[in-house]
Structure formats: structure tokens, C-alpha cells
Amino acid sequence: MTKLTQWLAAGGDWLVRCLKWVGFLAIYLGDTLLLSMATSQSHHPQVATRLIGVMLIYSALLLAFLTWRYWQQIKRSNPRHIGKSRFTTKRSWQLAGLFVLMLAIQFGWNLLINFHILSSPANQTELNSQILQLPFWNLAYAILLAPFVEEMIFRGIFLNYFFRQDSRVMNFLGVFMSGMIFGMMHVMSFTPTLFMYAALGWVLGFTYLKFRDLRYNVTLHFLNNALSLLAYI
């Protein structure tokens, strides 16, 4: 096989992985769309209830599919030895330290907003509006479902798709890129706010490579979302 053929094969494989990952993201966005539609119909309780029912079925299928796909991927290629690690006192303190780091990022971010250096994120404003219209389901989704699905897609599947090699360079690039894409999905524009979301994504990416267990990411993401939405609980 010539080098050109090897490059073409590698490029084709990379393109297929890109399309698959975008597909995972698309089916997740389909779930959030159902919730948005239900929220917009909150003044029509029967319609909203039907849409919530469809969303719950869709969410269950989404969770099952992503979980299956993630572990199939891990079984096929697992150079980082990702799995389920035993929860210890040391790890609990390390996780607490990472949570404090996320709190510091959020605190600094809020200061910048309060001093009018940064504007309040549009997606956060939209989420706040949706919570006021349909409180229970929007809170439940943001706190319980979103952390699991987003960690599965942005950390678990992403890093194992595009940055498989367990080296310092690949791990750094993987965490950096996953954080940037995570930020772009929340902001959709290249602004300073993008880097605030990206910073949270970088902490979560580091957590995944530190513990080699997605459950730590989900826990950290859950705590962050729960604290951010504490005023509505």
C-alpha cells in the first residue's frame, strides 16, 4: 500500500468518524428540540404533556443507544484503559478540588458579567426563560439528563474517536478541542464567553483523563448544573 493510499484511507476513516460524531450530536439536539417545543406549548397543557411523553421515550432510547455505543467503542479500542474505577477517599477529594475549580470559573465569570465586561450568555437567558415556562421538566433535563448525554458525547465518544493515542500531546489536544467544541455548542460564536464555557469543558476533559471513568465527569457536570440552577429548585 502506497503512502498516498494510506493517507486517503486515514482521511476517509477520519471523515466517517466526524460524520458519526455529528450524528450523535444531532440526535441529542433532536431531544432538546422536543423539550423546547413542549415548553413553547406550556399554555396548552394537553399538547405539552404529549410532547413531554414523546421526549421521555426519545430520551430513554437516546440514553440506551449512547451507552451501548460508548461501551462498544471502549471494547474495540481502549488504550487509556477507560472503565469503572473504585471510588476512594483520595479520589473524592480530587473530585471536590475540581468542583471548586469549576466554581471559581463560574464565580469569575459572574463577576465579569456583573461589571458589564461580559454579557450574559444568550443560551443561559433562553434556559432561564424556559424554566419559568415549564419549570419541572426543564430543570430535570438540565440537571439529570444533560450531564450524562453531554459527557458521553463531548468527552467519552469524542476523545475516543479522534484522540485515541494515550500520549501527553494527544491528551492535551483532545481536552483542548473537546472544550472548544463544547463552548461553541453553547455560544455558537467566537466571543470571550466561548472561552468561559470552554474552560468548564477543559476541566471536564481533564477529569475524564484523570479518573479514566466517565461517572466522575457526570457527577461533576451534575453538581455544576445543579448549583447553577439552585435558585429555581
CSV table of C-alpha atoms in Angstrom, one decimal:
chain,number,residue,atom,x,y,z
A,1,MET,CA,0.0,0.0,0.0
A,2,THR,CA,1.5,3.4,-1.1
A,3,LYS,CA,1.7,6.4,1.3
A,4,LEU,CA,-1.0,8.2,-0.8
A,5,THR,CA,-3.3,5.2,-0.4
A,6,GLN,CA,-2.6,5.2,3.3
A,7,TRP,CA,-3.3,8.9,3.6
A,8,LEU,CA,-6.6,8.5,1.7
A,9,ALA,CA,-7.7,5.6,3.8
A,10,ALA,CA,-6.8,7.6,7.0
A,11,GLY,CA,-8.7,10.6,5.7
A,12,GLY,CA,-11.7,8.6,4.8
A,13,ASP,CA,-11.7,6.9,8.2
A,14,TRP,CA,-11.4,10.4,9.9
A,15,LEU,CA,-14.3,11.7,7.8
A,16,VAL,CA,-16.5,8.8,8.7
A,17,ARG,CA,-15.8,9.3,12.4
A,18,CYS,CA,-16.6,13.0,12.0
A,19,LEU,CA,-20.0,12.2,10.4
A,20,LYS,CA,-20.8,9.7,13.1
A,21,TRP,CA,-20.0,12.1,15.9
A,22,VAL,CA,-22.0,14.8,14.3
A,23,GLY,CA,-24.8,12.3,14.1
A,24,PHE,CA,-24.6,11.6,17.8
A,25,LEU,CA,-24.8,15.4,18.4
A,26,ALA,CA,-27.8,15.7,16.0
A,27,ILE,CA,-29.9,13.1,17.8
A,28,TYR,CA,-29.1,14.8,21.1
A,29,LEU,CA,-30.2,18.2,19.7
A,30,GLY,CA,-33.4,16.5,18.5
A,31,ASP,CA,-34.2,15.6,22.1
A,32,THR,CA,-33.6,19.2,23.2
A,33,LEU,CA,-35.9,20.4,20.4
A,34,LEU,CA,-38.7,18.2,21.7
A,35,LEU,CA,-38.3,19.9,25.1
A,36,SER,CA,-38.3,23.3,23.6
A,37,MET,CA,-41.5,22.5,21.7
A,38,ALA,CA,-43.2,21.3,24.8
A,39,THR,CA,-42.1,24.4,26.6
A,40,SER,CA,-43.5,26.7,23.9
A,41,GLN,CA,-46.8,24.9,24.3
A,42,SER,CA,-46.9,25.3,28.1
A,43,HIS,CA,-50.1,27.4,27.8
A,44,HIS,CA,-51.7,24.3,26.1
A,45,PRO,CA,-51.2,21.6,28.9
A,46,GLN,CA,-52.5,18.7,26.8
A,47,VAL,CA,-50.2,19.4,23.9
A,48,ALA,CA,-47.3,20.0,26.2
A,49,THR,CA,-48.0,16.7,28.0
A,50,ARG,CA,-48.0,14.7,24.8
A,51,LEU,CA,-44.7,16.3,23.7
A,52,ILE,CA,-43.2,15.5,27.1
A,53,GLY,CA,-44.3,11.9,26.7
A,54,VAL,CA,-42.6,11.7,23.3
A,55,MET,CA,-39.5,13.4,24.7
A,56,LEU,CA,-39.3,10.9,27.6
A,57,ILE,CA,-39.4,7.9,25.1
A,58,TYR,CA,-36.9,9.6,22.9
A,59,SER,CA,-34.6,10.3,25.9
A,60,ALA,CA,-34.7,6.7,27.0
A,61,LEU,CA,-33.8,5.5,23.6
A,62,LEU,CA,-31.1,8.1,23.3
A,63,LEU,CA,-29.5,7.1,26.6
A,64,ALA,CA,-29.6,3.4,25.8
A,65,PHE,CA,-28.1,4.0,22.3
A,66,LEU,CA,-25.3,6.3,23.5
A,67,THR,CA,-24.4,4.0,26.4
A,68,TRP,CA,-24.3,0.9,24.1
A,69,ARG,CA,-22.3,2.8,21.5
A,70,TYR,CA,-19.8,4.1,24.1
A,71,TRP,CA,-19.1,0.7,25.6
A,72,GLN,CA,-18.8,-0.9,22.2
A,73,GLN,CA,-16.2,1.7,21.3
A,74,ILE,CA,-14.3,1.1,24.5
A,75,LYS,CA,-14.3,-2.7,23.9
A,76,ARG,CA,-13.0,-2.2,20.4
A,77,SER,CA,-10.1,0.1,21.3
A,78,ASN,CA,-9.2,1.2,24.8
A,79,PRO,CA,-5.6,2.4,25.0
A,80,ARG,CA,-6.3,4.6,28.0
A,81,HIS,CA,-7.9,1.7,30.0
A,82,ILE,CA,-11.2,3.5,30.4
A,83,GLY,CA,-13.6,1.6,32.7
A,84,LYS,CA,-15.1,1.8,36.2
A,85,SER,CA,-12.6,2.7,38.9
A,86,ARG,CA,-13.2,2.2,42.5
A,87,PHE,CA,-14.3,5.3,44.4
A,88,THR,CA,-11.8,6.2,47.2
A,89,THR,CA,-11.4,8.9,49.7
A,90,LYS,CA,-8.4,10.3,47.7
A,91,ARG,CA,-10.5,10.4,44.5
A,92,SER,CA,-13.4,12.1,46.3
A,93,TRP,CA,-11.1,14.9,47.5
A,94,GLN,CA,-9.6,15.2,44.0
A,95,LEU,CA,-13.1,15.5,42.5
A,96,ALA,CA,-14.0,18.0,45.2
A,97,GLY,CA,-11.0,20.1,44.2
A,98,LEU,CA,-12.0,20.0,40.5
A,99,PHE,CA,-15.5,21.1,41.6
A,100,VAL,CA,-14.1,24.0,43.5
A,101,LEU,CA,-12.1,24.9,40.3
A,102,MET,CA,-15.4,24.9,38.3
A,103,LEU,CA,-17.0,27.1,41.0
A,104,ALA,CA,-14.1,29.6,40.7
A,105,ILE,CA,-14.6,29.8,37.0
A,106,GLN,CA,-18.3,30.4,37.4
A,107,PHE,CA,-17.6,33.0,40.1
A,108,GLY,CA,-15.1,34.9,38.0
A,109,TRP,CA,-17.5,34.7,35.0
A,110,ASN,CA,-20.3,36.2,37.1
A,111,LEU,CA,-18.0,39.0,38.3
A,112,LEU,CA,-17.2,39.8,34.6
A,113,ILE,CA,-21.0,39.9,33.8
A,114,ASN,CA,-21.8,42.0,36.9
A,115,PHE,CA,-19.1,44.5,36.0
A,116,HIS,CA,-20.5,44.6,32.4
A,117,ILE,CA,-17.3,43.3,30.9
A,118,LEU,CA,-19.1,40.3,29.5
A,119,SER,CA,-22.7,40.0,28.6
A,120,SER,CA,-25.0,37.3,30.0
A,121,PRO,CA,-24.9,34.2,27.7
A,122,ALA,CA,-27.9,34.1,25.3
A,123,ASN,CA,-28.4,30.4,25.8
A,124,GLN,CA,-28.5,30.8,29.6
A,125,THR,CA,-31.1,33.6,29.2
A,126,GLU,CA,-33.1,31.3,27.0
A,127,LEU,CA,-32.8,28.4,29.5
A,128,ASN,CA,-34.0,30.7,32.3
A,129,SER,CA,-37.0,31.7,30.2
A,130,GLN,CA,-37.8,28.1,29.5
A,131,ILE,CA,-37.5,27.1,33.2
A,132,LEU,CA,-40.0,29.8,34.1
A,133,GLN,CA,-42.5,28.5,31.5
A,134,LEU,CA,-42.1,24.8,32.3
A,135,PRO,CA,-40.1,24.5,35.5
A,136,PHE,CA,-40.0,20.8,36.4
A,137,TRP,CA,-39.1,19.3,33.1
A,138,ASN,CA,-36.5,21.9,32.1
A,139,LEU,CA,-34.8,21.6,35.5
A,140,ALA,CA,-34.9,17.8,35.4
A,141,TYR,CA,-33.5,17.8,31.9
A,142,ALA,CA,-30.7,20.3,32.6
A,143,ILE,CA,-29.7,18.7,35.9
A,144,LEU,CA,-30.2,15.0,35.4
A,145,LEU,CA,-30.2,14.1,31.6
A,146,ALA,CA,-27.9,16.8,30.0
A,147,PRO,CA,-24.8,16.0,32.1
A,148,PHE,CA,-24.9,12.3,31.2
A,149,VAL,CA,-25.5,12.8,27.5
A,150,GLU,CA,-23.1,15.7,27.1
A,151,GLU,CA,-20.3,13.9,28.9
A,152,MET,CA,-20.9,10.8,26.8
A,153,ILE,CA,-20.8,12.8,23.5
A,154,PHE,CA,-18.2,15.6,24.2
A,155,ARG,CA,-15.8,13.7,26.4
A,156,GLY,CA,-16.3,9.9,26.1
A,157,ILE,CA,-17.1,9.4,22.4
A,158,PHE,CA,-15.2,12.4,21.2
A,159,LEU,CA,-11.9,11.7,22.8
A,160,ASN,CA,-12.0,8.0,21.9
A,161,TYR,CA,-12.9,8.8,18.3
A,162,PHE,CA,-10.4,11.5,17.5
A,163,PHE,CA,-7.6,11.4,20.1
A,164,ARG,CA,-7.2,7.7,20.7
A,165,GLN,CA,-3.5,7.6,21.5
A,166,ASP,CA,-2.6,7.9,25.2
A,167,SER,CA,0.2,10.5,25.0
A,168,ARG,CA,0.7,13.9,26.5
A,169,VAL,CA,0.3,15.7,23.2
A,170,MET,CA,-2.8,13.8,22.1
A,171,ASN,CA,-4.4,14.1,25.6
A,172,PHE,CA,-3.7,17.9,25.7
A,173,LEU,CA,-5.1,18.4,22.1
A,174,GLY,CA,-8.1,16.2,22.9
A,175,VAL,CA,-9.0,18.1,26.1
A,176,PHE,CA,-8.4,21.5,24.3
A,177,MET,CA,-10.5,20.6,21.3
A,178,SER,CA,-13.4,19.0,23.2
A,179,GLY,CA,-13.6,22.1,25.4
A,180,MET,CA,-13.6,24.5,22.5
A,181,ILE,CA,-16.3,22.5,20.7
A,182,PHE,CA,-18.3,22.3,24.0
A,183,GLY,CA,-18.1,26.1,24.2
A,184,MET,CA,-19.1,26.6,20.6
A,185,MET,CA,-22.2,24.4,21.1
A,186,HIS,CA,-23.3,26.8,23.9
A,187,VAL,CA,-22.3,30.1,22.3
A,188,MET,CA,-22.3,29.5,18.5
A,189,SER,CA,-19.9,32.5,18.0
A,190,PHE,CA,-16.3,33.3,18.7
A,191,THR,CA,-16.6,35.6,21.7
A,192,PRO,CA,-15.0,35.8,25.2
A,193,THR,CA,-18.0,33.9,26.6
A,194,LEU,CA,-16.9,31.0,24.4
A,195,PHE,CA,-13.7,30.6,26.5
A,196,MET,CA,-15.7,30.6,29.7
A,197,TYR,CA,-17.7,27.7,28.5
A,198,ALA,CA,-14.6,26.1,27.1
A,199,ALA,CA,-12.8,26.4,30.4
A,200,LEU,CA,-15.6,24.4,32.1
A,201,GLY,CA,-15.2,21.9,29.2
A,202,TRP,CA,-11.4,21.7,29.8
A,203,VAL,CA,-12.0,20.9,33.5
A,204,LEU,CA,-14.4,18.1,32.5
A,205,GLY,CA,-12.0,16.8,29.8
A,206,PHE,CA,-9.2,16.7,32.3
A,207,THR,CA,-11.4,14.9,34.8
A,208,TYR,CA,-12.1,12.2,32.2
A,209,LEU,CA,-8.4,11.6,31.5
A,210,LYS,CA,-7.5,11.9,35.2
A,211,PHE,CA,-10.0,9.3,36.5
A,212,ARG,CA,-10.5,7.2,33.3
A,213,ASP,CA,-14.1,6.8,34.3
A,214,LEU,CA,-17.0,8.8,32.8
A,215,ARG,CA,-19.0,8.6,36.0
A,216,TYR,CA,-16.7,11.2,37.6
A,217,ASN,CA,-17.4,13.6,34.7
A,218,VAL,CA,-21.2,13.1,35.0
A,219,THR,CA,-21.0,13.7,38.8
A,220,LEU,CA,-19.0,16.9,38.3
A,221,HIS,CA,-21.3,18.1,35.5
A,222,PHE,CA,-24.4,17.3,37.5
A,223,LEU,CA,-23.1,19.3,40.6
A,224,ASN,CA,-22.2,22.3,38.4
A,225,ASN,CA,-25.6,22.4,36.7
A,226,ALA,CA,-27.5,21.8,39.9
A,227,LEU,CA,-25.6,24.7,41.6
A,228,SER,CA,-26.1,27.0,38.7
A,229,LEU,CA,-29.9,26.4,38.7
A,230,LEU,CA,-30.2,26.3,42.5
A,231,ALA,CA,-32.3,29.5,42.5
A,232,TYR,CA,-35.1,27.6,40.6
A,233,ILE,CA,-35.0,24.4,42.7
